[in-house]
Structures are given as structure tokens and as C-alpha cells.
mmCIF file of C-alpha atoms and ligand atoms in Angstrom:
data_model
loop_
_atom_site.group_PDB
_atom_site.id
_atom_site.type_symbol
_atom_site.label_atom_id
_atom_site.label_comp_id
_atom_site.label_asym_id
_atom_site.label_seq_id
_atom_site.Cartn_x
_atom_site.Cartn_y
_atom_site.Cartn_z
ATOM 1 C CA UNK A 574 0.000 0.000 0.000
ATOM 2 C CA UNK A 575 2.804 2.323 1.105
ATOM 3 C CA UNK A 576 4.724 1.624 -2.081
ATOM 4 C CA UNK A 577 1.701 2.220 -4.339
ATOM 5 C CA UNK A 578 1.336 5.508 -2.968
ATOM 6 C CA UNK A 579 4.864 6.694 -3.030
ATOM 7 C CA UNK A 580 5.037 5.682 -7.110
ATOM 8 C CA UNK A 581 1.587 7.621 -7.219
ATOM 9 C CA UNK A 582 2.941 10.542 -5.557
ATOM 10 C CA UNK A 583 6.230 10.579 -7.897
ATOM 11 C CA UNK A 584 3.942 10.344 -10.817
ATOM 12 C CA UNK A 585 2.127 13.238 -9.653
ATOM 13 C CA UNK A 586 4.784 15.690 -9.138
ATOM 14 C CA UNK A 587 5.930 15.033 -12.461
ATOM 15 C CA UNK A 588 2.874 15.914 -14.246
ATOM 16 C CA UNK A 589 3.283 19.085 -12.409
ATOM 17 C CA UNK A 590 6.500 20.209 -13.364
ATOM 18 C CA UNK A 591 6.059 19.003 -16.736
ATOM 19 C CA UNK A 592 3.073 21.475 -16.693
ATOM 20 C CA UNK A 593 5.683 24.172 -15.787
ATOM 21 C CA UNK A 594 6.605 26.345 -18.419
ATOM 22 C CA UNK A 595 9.755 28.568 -18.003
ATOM 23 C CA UNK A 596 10.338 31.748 -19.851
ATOM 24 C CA UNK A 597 12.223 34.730 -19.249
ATOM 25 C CA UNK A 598 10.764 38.546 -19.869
ATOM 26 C CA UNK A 599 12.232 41.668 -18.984
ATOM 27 C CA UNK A 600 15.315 40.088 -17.610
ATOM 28 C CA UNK A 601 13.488 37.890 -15.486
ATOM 29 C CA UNK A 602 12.789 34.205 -15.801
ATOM 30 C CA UNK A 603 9.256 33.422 -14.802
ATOM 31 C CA UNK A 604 7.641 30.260 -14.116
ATOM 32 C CA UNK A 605 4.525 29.601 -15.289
ATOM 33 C CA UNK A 606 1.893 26.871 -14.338
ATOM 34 C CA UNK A 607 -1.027 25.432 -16.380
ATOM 35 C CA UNK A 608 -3.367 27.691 -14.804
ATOM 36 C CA UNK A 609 -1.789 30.907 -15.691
ATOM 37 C CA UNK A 610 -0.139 30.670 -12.451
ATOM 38 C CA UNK A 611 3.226 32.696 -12.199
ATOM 39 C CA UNK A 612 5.942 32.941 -9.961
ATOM 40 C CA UNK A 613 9.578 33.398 -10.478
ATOM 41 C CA UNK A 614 12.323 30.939 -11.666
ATOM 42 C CA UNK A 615 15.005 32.206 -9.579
ATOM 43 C CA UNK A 616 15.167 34.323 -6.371
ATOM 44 C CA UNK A 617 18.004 36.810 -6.372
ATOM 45 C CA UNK A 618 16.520 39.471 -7.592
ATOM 46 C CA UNK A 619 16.081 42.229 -4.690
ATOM 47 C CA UNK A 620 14.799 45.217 -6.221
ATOM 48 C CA UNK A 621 11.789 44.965 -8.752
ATOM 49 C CA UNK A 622 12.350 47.906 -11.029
ATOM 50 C CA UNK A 623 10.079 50.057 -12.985
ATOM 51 C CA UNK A 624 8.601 47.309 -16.011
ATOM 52 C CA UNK A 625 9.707 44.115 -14.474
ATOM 53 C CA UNK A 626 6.951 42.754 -14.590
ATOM 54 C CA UNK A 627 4.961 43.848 -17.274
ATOM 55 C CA UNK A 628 2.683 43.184 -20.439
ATOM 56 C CA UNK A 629 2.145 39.425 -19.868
ATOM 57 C CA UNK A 630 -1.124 38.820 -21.144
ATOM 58 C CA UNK A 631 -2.487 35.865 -19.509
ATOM 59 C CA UNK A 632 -1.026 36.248 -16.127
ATOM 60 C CA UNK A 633 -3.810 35.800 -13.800
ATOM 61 C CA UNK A 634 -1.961 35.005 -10.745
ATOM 62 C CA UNK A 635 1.580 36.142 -9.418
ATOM 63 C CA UNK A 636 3.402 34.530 -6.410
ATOM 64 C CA UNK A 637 6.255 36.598 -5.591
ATOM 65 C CA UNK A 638 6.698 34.605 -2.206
ATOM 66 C CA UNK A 639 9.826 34.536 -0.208
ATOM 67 C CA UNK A 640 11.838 36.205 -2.807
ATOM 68 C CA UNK A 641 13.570 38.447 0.008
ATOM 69 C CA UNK A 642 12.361 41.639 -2.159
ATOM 70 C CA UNK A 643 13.983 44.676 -0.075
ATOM 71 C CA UNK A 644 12.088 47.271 -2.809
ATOM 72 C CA UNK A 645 9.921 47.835 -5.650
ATOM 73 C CA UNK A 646 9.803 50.861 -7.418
ATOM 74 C CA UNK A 647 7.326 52.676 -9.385
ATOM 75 C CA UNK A 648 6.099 51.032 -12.464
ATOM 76 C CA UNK A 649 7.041 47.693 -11.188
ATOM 77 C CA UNK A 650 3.548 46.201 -12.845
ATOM 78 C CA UNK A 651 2.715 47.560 -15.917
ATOM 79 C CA UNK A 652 -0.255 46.093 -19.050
ATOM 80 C CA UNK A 653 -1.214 42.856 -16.621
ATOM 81 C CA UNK A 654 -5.034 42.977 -17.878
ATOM 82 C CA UNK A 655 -5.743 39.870 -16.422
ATOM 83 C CA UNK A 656 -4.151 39.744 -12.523
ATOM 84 C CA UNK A 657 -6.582 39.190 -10.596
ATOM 85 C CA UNK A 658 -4.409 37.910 -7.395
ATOM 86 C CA UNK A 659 -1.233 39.211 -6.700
ATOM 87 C CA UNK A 660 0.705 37.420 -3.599
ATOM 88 C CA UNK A 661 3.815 39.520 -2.278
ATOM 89 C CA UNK A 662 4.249 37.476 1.280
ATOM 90 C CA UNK A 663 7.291 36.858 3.305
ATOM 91 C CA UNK A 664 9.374 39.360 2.012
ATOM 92 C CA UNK A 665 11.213 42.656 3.622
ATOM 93 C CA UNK A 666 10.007 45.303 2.216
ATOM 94 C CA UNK A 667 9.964 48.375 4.325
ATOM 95 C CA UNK A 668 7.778 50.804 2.794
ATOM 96 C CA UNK A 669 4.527 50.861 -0.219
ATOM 97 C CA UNK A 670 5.214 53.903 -2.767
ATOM 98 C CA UNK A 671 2.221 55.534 -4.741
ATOM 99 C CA UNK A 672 2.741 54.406 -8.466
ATOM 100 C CA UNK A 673 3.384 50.348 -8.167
ATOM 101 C CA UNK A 674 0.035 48.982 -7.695
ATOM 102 C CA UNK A 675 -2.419 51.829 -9.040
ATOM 103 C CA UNK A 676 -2.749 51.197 -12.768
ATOM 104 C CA UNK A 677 -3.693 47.312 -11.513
ATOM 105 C CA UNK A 678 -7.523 48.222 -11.774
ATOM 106 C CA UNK A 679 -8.114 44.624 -12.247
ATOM 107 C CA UNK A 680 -6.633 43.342 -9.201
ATOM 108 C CA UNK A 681 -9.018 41.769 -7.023
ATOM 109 C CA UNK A 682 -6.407 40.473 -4.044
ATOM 110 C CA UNK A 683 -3.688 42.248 -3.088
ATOM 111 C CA UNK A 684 -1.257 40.287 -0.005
ATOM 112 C CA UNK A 685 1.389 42.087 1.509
ATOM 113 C CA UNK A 686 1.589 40.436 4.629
ATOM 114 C CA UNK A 687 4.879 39.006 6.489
ATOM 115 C CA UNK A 688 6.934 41.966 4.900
ATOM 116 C CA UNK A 689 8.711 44.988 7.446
ATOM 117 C CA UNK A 690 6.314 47.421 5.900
ATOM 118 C CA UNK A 691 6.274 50.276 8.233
ATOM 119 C CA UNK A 692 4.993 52.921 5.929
ATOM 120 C CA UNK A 693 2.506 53.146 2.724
ATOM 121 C CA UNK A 694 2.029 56.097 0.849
ATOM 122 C CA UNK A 695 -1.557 57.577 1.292
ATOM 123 C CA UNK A 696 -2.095 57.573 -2.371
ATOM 124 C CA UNK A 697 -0.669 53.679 -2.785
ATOM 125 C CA UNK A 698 -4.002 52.020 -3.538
ATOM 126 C CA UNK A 699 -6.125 54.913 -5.624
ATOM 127 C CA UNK A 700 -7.809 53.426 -8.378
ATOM 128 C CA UNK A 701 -7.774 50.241 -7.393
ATOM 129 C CA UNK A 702 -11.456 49.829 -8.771
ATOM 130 C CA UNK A 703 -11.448 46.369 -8.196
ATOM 131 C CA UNK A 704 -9.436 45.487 -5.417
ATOM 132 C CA UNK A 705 -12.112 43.371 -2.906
ATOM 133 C CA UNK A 706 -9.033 42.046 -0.516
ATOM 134 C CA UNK A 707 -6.175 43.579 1.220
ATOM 135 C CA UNK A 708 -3.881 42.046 3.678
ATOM 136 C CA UNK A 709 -1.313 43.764 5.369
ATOM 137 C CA UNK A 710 -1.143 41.836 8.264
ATOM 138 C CA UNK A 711 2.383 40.982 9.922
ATOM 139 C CA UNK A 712 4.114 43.915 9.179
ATOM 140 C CA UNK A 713 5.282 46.906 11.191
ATOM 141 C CA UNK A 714 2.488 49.953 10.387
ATOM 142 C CA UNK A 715 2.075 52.057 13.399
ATOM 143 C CA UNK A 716 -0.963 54.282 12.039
ATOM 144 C CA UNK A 717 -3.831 53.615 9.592
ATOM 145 C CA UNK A 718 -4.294 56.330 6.835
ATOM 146 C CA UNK A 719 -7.708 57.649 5.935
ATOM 147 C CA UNK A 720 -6.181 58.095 2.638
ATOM 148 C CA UNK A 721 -5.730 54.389 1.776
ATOM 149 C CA UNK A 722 -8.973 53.269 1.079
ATOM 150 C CA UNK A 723 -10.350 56.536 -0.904
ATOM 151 C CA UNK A 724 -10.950 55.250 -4.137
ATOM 152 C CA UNK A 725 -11.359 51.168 -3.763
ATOM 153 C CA UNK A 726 -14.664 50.933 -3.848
ATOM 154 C CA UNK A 727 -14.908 47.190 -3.605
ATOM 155 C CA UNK A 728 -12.869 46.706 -0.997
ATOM 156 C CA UNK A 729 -14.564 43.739 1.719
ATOM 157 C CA UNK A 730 -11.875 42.602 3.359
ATOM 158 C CA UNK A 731 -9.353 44.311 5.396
ATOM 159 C CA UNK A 732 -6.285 42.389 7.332
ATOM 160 C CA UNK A 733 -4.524 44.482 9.526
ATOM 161 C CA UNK A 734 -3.492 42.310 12.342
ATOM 162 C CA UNK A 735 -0.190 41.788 13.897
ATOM 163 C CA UNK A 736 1.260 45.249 13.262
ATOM 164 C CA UNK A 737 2.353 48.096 15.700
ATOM 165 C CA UNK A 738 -1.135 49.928 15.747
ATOM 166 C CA UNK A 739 -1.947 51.657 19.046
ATOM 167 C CA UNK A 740 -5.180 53.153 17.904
ATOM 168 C CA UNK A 741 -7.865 53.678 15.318
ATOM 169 C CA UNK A 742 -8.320 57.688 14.511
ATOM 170 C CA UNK A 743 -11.421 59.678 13.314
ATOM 171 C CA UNK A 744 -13.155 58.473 10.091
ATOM 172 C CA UNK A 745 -10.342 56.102 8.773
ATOM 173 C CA UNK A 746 -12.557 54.023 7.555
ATOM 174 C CA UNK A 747 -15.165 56.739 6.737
ATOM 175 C CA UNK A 748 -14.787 56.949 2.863
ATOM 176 C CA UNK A 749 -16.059 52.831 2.765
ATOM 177 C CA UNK A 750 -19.547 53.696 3.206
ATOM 178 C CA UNK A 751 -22.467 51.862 1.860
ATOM 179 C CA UNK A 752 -20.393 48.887 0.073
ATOM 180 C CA UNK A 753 -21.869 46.139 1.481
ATOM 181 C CA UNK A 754 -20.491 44.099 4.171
ATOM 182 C CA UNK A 755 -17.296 44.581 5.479
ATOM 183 C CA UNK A 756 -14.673 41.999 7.241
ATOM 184 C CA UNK A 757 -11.894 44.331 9.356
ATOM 185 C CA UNK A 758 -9.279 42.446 11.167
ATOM 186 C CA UNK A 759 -6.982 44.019 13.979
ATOM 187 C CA UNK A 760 -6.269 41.190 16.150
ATOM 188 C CA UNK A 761 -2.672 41.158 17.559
ATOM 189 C CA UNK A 762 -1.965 44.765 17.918
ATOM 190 C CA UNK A 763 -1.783 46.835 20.813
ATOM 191 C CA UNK A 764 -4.635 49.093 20.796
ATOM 192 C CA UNK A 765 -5.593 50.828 23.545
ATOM 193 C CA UNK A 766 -7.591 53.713 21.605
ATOM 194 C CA UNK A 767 -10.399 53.699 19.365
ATOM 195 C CA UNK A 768 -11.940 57.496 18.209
ATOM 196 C CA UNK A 769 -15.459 57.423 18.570
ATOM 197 C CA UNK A 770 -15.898 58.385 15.299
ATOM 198 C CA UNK A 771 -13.323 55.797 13.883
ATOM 199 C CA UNK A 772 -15.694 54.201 11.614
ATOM 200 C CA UNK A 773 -18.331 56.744 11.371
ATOM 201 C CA UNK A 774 -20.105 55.922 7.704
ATOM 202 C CA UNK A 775 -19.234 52.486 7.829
ATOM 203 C CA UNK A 776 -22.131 49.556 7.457
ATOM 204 C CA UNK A 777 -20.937 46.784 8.411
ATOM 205 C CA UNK A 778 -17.943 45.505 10.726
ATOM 206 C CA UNK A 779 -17.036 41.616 10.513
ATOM 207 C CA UNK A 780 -14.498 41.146 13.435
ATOM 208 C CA UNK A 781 -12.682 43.518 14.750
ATOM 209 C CA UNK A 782 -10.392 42.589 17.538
ATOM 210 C CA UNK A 783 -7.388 44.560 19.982
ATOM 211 C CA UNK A 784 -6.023 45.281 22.989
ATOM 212 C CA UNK A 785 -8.553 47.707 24.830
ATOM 213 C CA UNK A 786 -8.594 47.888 28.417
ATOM 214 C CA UNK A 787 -11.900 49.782 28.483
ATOM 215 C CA UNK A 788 -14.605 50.238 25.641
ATOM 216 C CA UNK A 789 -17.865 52.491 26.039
ATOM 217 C CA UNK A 790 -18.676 51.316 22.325
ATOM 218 C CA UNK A 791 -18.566 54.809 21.563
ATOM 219 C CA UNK A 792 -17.224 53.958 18.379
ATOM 220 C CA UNK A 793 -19.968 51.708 17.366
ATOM 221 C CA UNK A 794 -22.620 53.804 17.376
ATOM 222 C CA UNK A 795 -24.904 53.833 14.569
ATOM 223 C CA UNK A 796 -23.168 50.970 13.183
ATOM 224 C CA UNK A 797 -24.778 47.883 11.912
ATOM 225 C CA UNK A 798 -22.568 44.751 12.893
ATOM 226 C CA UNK A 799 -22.596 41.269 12.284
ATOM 227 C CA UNK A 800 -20.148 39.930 14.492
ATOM 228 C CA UNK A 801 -17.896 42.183 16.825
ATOM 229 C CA UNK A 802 -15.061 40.337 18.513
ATOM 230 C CA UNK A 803 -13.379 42.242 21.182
ATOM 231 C CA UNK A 804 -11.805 38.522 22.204
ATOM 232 C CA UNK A 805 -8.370 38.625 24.104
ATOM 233 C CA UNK A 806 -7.936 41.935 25.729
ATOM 234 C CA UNK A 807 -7.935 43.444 28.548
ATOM 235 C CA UNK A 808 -11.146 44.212 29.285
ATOM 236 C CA UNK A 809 -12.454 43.837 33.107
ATOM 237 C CA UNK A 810 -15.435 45.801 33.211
ATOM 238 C CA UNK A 811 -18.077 47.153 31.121
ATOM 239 C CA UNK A 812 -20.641 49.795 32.444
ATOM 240 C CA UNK A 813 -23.735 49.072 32.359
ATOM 241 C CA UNK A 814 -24.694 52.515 30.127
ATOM 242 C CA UNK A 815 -23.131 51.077 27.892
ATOM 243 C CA UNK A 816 -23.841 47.696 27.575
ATOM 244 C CA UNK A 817 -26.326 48.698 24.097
ATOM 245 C CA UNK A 818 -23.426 50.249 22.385
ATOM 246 C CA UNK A 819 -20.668 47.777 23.332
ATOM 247 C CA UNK A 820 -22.817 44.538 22.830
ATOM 248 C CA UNK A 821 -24.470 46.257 19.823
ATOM 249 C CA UNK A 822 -23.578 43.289 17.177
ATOM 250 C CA UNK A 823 -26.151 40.283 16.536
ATOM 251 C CA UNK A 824 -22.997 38.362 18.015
ATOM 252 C CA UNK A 825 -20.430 39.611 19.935
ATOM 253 C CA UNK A 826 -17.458 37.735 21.736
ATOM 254 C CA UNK A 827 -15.545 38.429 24.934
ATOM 255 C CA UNK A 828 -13.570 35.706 25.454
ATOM 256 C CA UNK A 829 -10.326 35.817 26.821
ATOM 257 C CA UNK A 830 -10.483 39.324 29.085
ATOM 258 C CA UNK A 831 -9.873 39.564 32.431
ATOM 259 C CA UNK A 832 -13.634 39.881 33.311
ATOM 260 C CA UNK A 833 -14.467 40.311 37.069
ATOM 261 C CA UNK A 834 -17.228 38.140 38.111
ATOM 262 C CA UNK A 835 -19.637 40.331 39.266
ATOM 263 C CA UNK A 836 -19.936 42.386 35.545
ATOM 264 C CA UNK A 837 -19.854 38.607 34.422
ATOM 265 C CA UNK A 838 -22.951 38.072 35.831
ATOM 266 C CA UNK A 839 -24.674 41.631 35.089
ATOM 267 C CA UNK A 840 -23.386 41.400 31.406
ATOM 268 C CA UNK A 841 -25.096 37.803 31.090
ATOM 269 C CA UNK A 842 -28.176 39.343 32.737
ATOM 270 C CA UNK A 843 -28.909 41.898 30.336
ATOM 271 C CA UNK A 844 -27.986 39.967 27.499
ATOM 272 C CA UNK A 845 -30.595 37.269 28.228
ATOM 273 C CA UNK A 846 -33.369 40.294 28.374
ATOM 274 C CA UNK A 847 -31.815 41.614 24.988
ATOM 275 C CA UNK A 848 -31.676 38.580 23.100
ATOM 276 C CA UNK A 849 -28.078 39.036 22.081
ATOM 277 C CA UNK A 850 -25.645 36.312 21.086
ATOM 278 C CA UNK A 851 -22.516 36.074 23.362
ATOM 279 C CA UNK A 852 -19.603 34.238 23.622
ATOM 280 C CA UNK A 853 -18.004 34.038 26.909
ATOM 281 C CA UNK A 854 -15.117 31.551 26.567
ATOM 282 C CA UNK A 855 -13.397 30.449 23.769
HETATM 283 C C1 NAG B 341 -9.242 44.931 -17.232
HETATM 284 O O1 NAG B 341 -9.901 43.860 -17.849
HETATM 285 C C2 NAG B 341 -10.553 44.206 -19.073
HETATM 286 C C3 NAG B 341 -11.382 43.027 -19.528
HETATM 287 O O2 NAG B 341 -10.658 41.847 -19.467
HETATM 288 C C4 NAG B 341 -9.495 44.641 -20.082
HETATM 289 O O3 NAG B 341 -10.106 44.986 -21.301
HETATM 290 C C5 NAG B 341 -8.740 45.827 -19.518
HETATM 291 O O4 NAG B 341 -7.695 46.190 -20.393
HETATM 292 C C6 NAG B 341 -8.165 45.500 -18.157
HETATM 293 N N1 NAG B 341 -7.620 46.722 -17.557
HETATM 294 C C7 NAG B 341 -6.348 46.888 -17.220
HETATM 295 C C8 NAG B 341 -5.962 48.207 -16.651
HETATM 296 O O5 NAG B 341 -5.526 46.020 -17.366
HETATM 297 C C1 NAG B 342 -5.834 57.783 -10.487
HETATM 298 O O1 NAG B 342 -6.573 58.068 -11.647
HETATM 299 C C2 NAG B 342 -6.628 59.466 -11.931
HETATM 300 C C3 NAG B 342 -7.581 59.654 -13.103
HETATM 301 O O2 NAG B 342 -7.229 58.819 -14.156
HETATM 302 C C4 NAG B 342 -5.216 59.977 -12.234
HETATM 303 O O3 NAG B 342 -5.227 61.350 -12.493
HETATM 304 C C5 NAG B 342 -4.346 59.694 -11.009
HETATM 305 O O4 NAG B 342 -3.018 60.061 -11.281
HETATM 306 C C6 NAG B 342 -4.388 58.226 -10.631
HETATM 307 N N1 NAG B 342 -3.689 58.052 -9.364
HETATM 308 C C7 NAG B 342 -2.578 57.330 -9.248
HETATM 309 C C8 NAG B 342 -1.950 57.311 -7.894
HETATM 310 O O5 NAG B 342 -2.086 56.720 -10.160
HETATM 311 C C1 NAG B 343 -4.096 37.261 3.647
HETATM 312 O O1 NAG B 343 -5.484 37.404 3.515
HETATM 313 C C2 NAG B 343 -6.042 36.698 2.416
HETATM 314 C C3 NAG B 343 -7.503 36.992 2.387
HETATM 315 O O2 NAG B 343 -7.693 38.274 1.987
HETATM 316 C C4 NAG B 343 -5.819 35.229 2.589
HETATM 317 O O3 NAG B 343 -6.339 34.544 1.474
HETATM 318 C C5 NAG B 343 -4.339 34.977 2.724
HETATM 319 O O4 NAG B 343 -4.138 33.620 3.008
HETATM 320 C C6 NAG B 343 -3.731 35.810 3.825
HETATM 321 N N1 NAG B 343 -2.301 35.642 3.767
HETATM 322 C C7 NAG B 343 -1.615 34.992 4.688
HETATM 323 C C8 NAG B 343 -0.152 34.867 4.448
HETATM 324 O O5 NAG B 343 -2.138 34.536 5.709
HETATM 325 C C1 NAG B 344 1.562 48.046 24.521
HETATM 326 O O1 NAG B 344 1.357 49.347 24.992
HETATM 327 C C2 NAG B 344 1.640 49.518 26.370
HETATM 328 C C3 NAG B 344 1.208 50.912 26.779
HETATM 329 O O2 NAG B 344 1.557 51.864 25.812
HETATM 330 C C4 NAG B 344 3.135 49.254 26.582
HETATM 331 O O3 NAG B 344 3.454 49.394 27.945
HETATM 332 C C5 NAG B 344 3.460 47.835 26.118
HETATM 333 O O4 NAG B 344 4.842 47.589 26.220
HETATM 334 C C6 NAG B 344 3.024 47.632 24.671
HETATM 335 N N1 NAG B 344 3.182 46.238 24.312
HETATM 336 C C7 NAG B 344 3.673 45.844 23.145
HETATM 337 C C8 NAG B 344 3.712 44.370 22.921
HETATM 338 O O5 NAG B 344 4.067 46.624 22.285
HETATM 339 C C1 NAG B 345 -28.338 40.975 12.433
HETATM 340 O O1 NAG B 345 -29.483 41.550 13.024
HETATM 341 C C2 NAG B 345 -30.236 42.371 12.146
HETATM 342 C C3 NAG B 345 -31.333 43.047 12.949
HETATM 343 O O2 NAG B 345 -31.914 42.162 13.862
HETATM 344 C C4 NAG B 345 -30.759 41.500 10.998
HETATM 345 O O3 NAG B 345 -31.499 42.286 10.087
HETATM 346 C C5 NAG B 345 -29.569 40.842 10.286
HETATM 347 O O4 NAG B 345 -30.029 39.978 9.292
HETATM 348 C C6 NAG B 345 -28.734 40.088 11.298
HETATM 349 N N1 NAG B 345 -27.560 39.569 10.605
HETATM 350 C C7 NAG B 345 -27.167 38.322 10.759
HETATM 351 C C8 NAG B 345 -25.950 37.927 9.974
HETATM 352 O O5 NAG B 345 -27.744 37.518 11.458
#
């Protein structure tokens, strides 16, 4: 049995890399699956210049993983009509510049996560018409720009956990208004702040998670959430004012916070009268 699937396993991989087609364009050799797939033939490249990767027709899909890219300048992607995903992880880059992803209108995914990206232009993603996904998680922002998300107007998803954000200012998500449902992720930083008019036009928040040691749920206000997750901080108490603003979602969870028993017991109180959907341990 163990021999039959080893020789199946063998026979597998080489249908795959026969599948592989190499080819080299602007300098660089790119490897190419039967998908449309691409990714790069060899890694010591460190700097993506201005038209490195550009007019390839029926790339629909570009893994740039692990290819210890330190910069990319302006230009970088130029006539890809058909990328739709676009996978930068595990690299270092340091810092986004306005001019590498914009003319990707296309785009529908953008991951930038496990990179040392402490700063992004605010002008970086304009015109990304199409651009549903973003993650920028594992990287090293310390501050959320209002600017960012201007002119994506599909934009759902939003993955900004693990980073160095201490707080969430005034109307940074404000310009996202009225596009439907809308998934924000900020697990894993160390927020202690969020304005109270953070995500003032917003519809709808999907998760959003931090490091708050007290929430009046100021911030939600007006909001219309699915599921709030305020999971694993440091939460003891909440007062009881505010117990319709802070457990405003259909479902929020509180797991993992220091919670004293007594606010325990009030919390689970009122939430039985409001018909709310809690989660009190993960
Ligand atoms: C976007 O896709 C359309 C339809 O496939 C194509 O005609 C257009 O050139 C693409 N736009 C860009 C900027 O690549
Ligand atoms: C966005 O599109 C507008 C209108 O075509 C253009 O003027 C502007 O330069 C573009 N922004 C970027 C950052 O490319
Ligand atoms: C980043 O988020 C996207 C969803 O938008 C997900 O598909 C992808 O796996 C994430 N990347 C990593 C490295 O976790
Ligand atoms: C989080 O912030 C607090 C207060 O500013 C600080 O004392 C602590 O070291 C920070 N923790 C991390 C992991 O950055
Ligand atoms: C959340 O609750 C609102 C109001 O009760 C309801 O209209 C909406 O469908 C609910 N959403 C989910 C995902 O249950």
C-alpha cells in the first residue's frame, strides 16, 4: 500500500513540473503553471524595477513569495489585464510607494503580509477599482491612513493584524460607506484607543479585535454589525450605560479578558433580556 502511494505521488509531481513552463521577460525568468499561475524561476533578484513585470497577457496570478524583495519601485507592474491575485508574502520590504500597484484596476487580491512594511504612501491604492481584498497583516504599520482606502470601492476585506497599531483615529474608515459588508481584522496589535468616530459611515464591521482595556462602544454607534469580537484583551469591566453600544452586534465575543465576576454576571443578565448572542469563553 505504502509503495503504491509513493510511485503515485512521484507520478504526480511530475505531471506538475512538466506542466511548468519557463520563460524569461524583462530580464526575469518566470515560471509559469497550467493555470496561468506565475511565480519566479530564480530568487536573487532584490529590487523589482520600474517594467519588471509587465505586459504578460495571460497572467492571472503572481506569487512573488519569499523572494527576500527589499524594494519595488514605481512602475514595477505595468499592461497585466488579467491579474486578478497578486501574492507579495514573506518578504522585507519596508515601505509601499504611490505608483506600483495603481494602474492594476483589475486586481481583485492584493497580499502584503509578512513583509517589514512600516509605511505606505496615502495615495498607494487609488484606483484600485477592483481590489475586494487587502492584507497587510504581519508587518510593522504604526498608524492607519484615511487616505488608503479613498478610491477602492470594492474593498470587503481588510487584514490588519499583527502590526504596531496603538489606535484607530477619526473616520479612517469613513470613505467605505455603503459597500456592502465589510470583514476588518486588527487582532494582535496593541490598541488601547479607538476614536469614537473611527468608523463613522461604515455599514458593516465583521471582526474587529485589539487590545482595549476599556470600551464604552462609543465607536460603534450607529453601526450595523454582524459579528464584533473584542476577544483577548484586557477588558475587566463594562458599564452598564453602555452595555447597548458595546454589545451592539447580533454576536459579539468576549472571550479571553480579564472579566471580574460580578460584571460577568450583570453582562449575562442583560444579554438574556436583549436577546443578544454572546460568547463568553473560547
Ligand atoms: C481589465 O480587464 C478588461 C477586460 O478583461 C481589459 O479589457 C482591460 O484592459 C483591463 N484593464 C487593465 C488596466 O488592465
Ligand atoms: C488615479 O486616476 C486618476 C484619473 O485617471 C489619475 O489622475 C491619477 O493620477 C491616478 N492616481 C494614481 C496614484 O495613479
Ligand atoms: C491574507 O489574507 C487573504 C484573504 O484576503 C488570505 O487569502 C491569505 O491567506 C492571507 N495571507 C496569509 C499569508 O495569511
Ligand atoms: C503596549 O502598549 C503599552 C502601553 O503603551 C506598553 O506598555 C506595552 O509595552 C506595549 N506592548 C507591546 C507588545 O508593544
Ligand atoms: C443581524 O441583526 C439584524 C437586525 O436584527 C438582521 O437584520 C440581520 O439579518 C442580522 N444579521 C445576521 C448575519 O444575522
Amino acid at each position: 500500500m505504502h509503495r503504491i502511494l509513493r510511485s503515485l505521488s512521484v507520478i504526480y509531481i511530475l505531471a506538475v513540473s512538466a506542466s511548468k513552463t519557463i520563460f524569461e521577460k524583462n530580464g526575469i525568468t518566470f515560471e509559469k503553471d497550467k493555470n496561468d499561475v506565475y511565480s519566479l524561476s530564480t530568487h536573487e533578484i532584490r529590487v523589482l524595477q520600474s517594467g519588471s513585470v509587465s505586459d504578460i497577457e495571460d497572467m492571472r496570478m503572481l506569487y512573488l513569495l519569499d523572494e527576500d524583495f527589499t524594494d519595488m519601485e514605481p512602475g514595477t507592474f505595468q499592461n497585466l489585464p488579467n491579474l486578478k491575485m497578486l501574492i507579495i508574502t514573506t518578504n522585507t520590504l519596508p515601505k509601499i510607494k504611490t505608483g506600483i500597484f495603481n494602474s492594476l484596476t483589475n486586481l481583485t487580491l492584493l497580499d502584503l503580509s509578512f513583509n517589514h512594511i512600516s509605511y505606505i504612501d496615502s495615495n498607494a491604492f487609488d484606483n484600485m477599482t477592483s481590489l475586494e481584498n487587502i492584507n497587510l497583516s504581519n508587518n510593522q504599520l504604526t498608524s492607519v491612513d484615511s487616505h488608503w482606502f479613498e478610491s477602492t470601492p470594492s474593498i470587503k476585506y481588510v487584514h490588519l493584524g499583527y502590526n504596531q497599531l496603538t489606535e484607530i483615529p477619526a473616520n479612517v474608515f469613513g470613505n467605505l460607506k455603503s459597500q456592502g459588508d465589510l470583514t476588518l481584522i486588527f487582532n494582535g496589535n496593541n490598541m488601547t484607543k479607538i476614536h469614537k468616530d473611527a468608523f463613522k459611515v461604515l455599514g458593516t464591521i465583521s471582526v474587529l479585535s485589539n487590545q482595549l482595556d476599556t470600551v464604552t462602544g462609543d465607536f460603534l454607534k450607529g453601526l450595523e454589525i454582524d459579528i464584533l469580537s473584542l476577544r483577548d484583551n484586557n477588558i475587566k469591566c463594562v458599564k452598564k450605560e453602555h452595555f447597548d453600544t458595546v454589545f451592539l452586534a447580533n454576536a459579539t465575543d468576549i472571550s479571553e479578558n480579564p472579566w471580574t465576576p460580578e460584571c460577568l454576571t450583570e453582562i449575562k443578565a442583560w444579554v438574556k433580556e436583549h436577546n443578544k448572542l454572546v460568547k463568553y469563553e473560547s
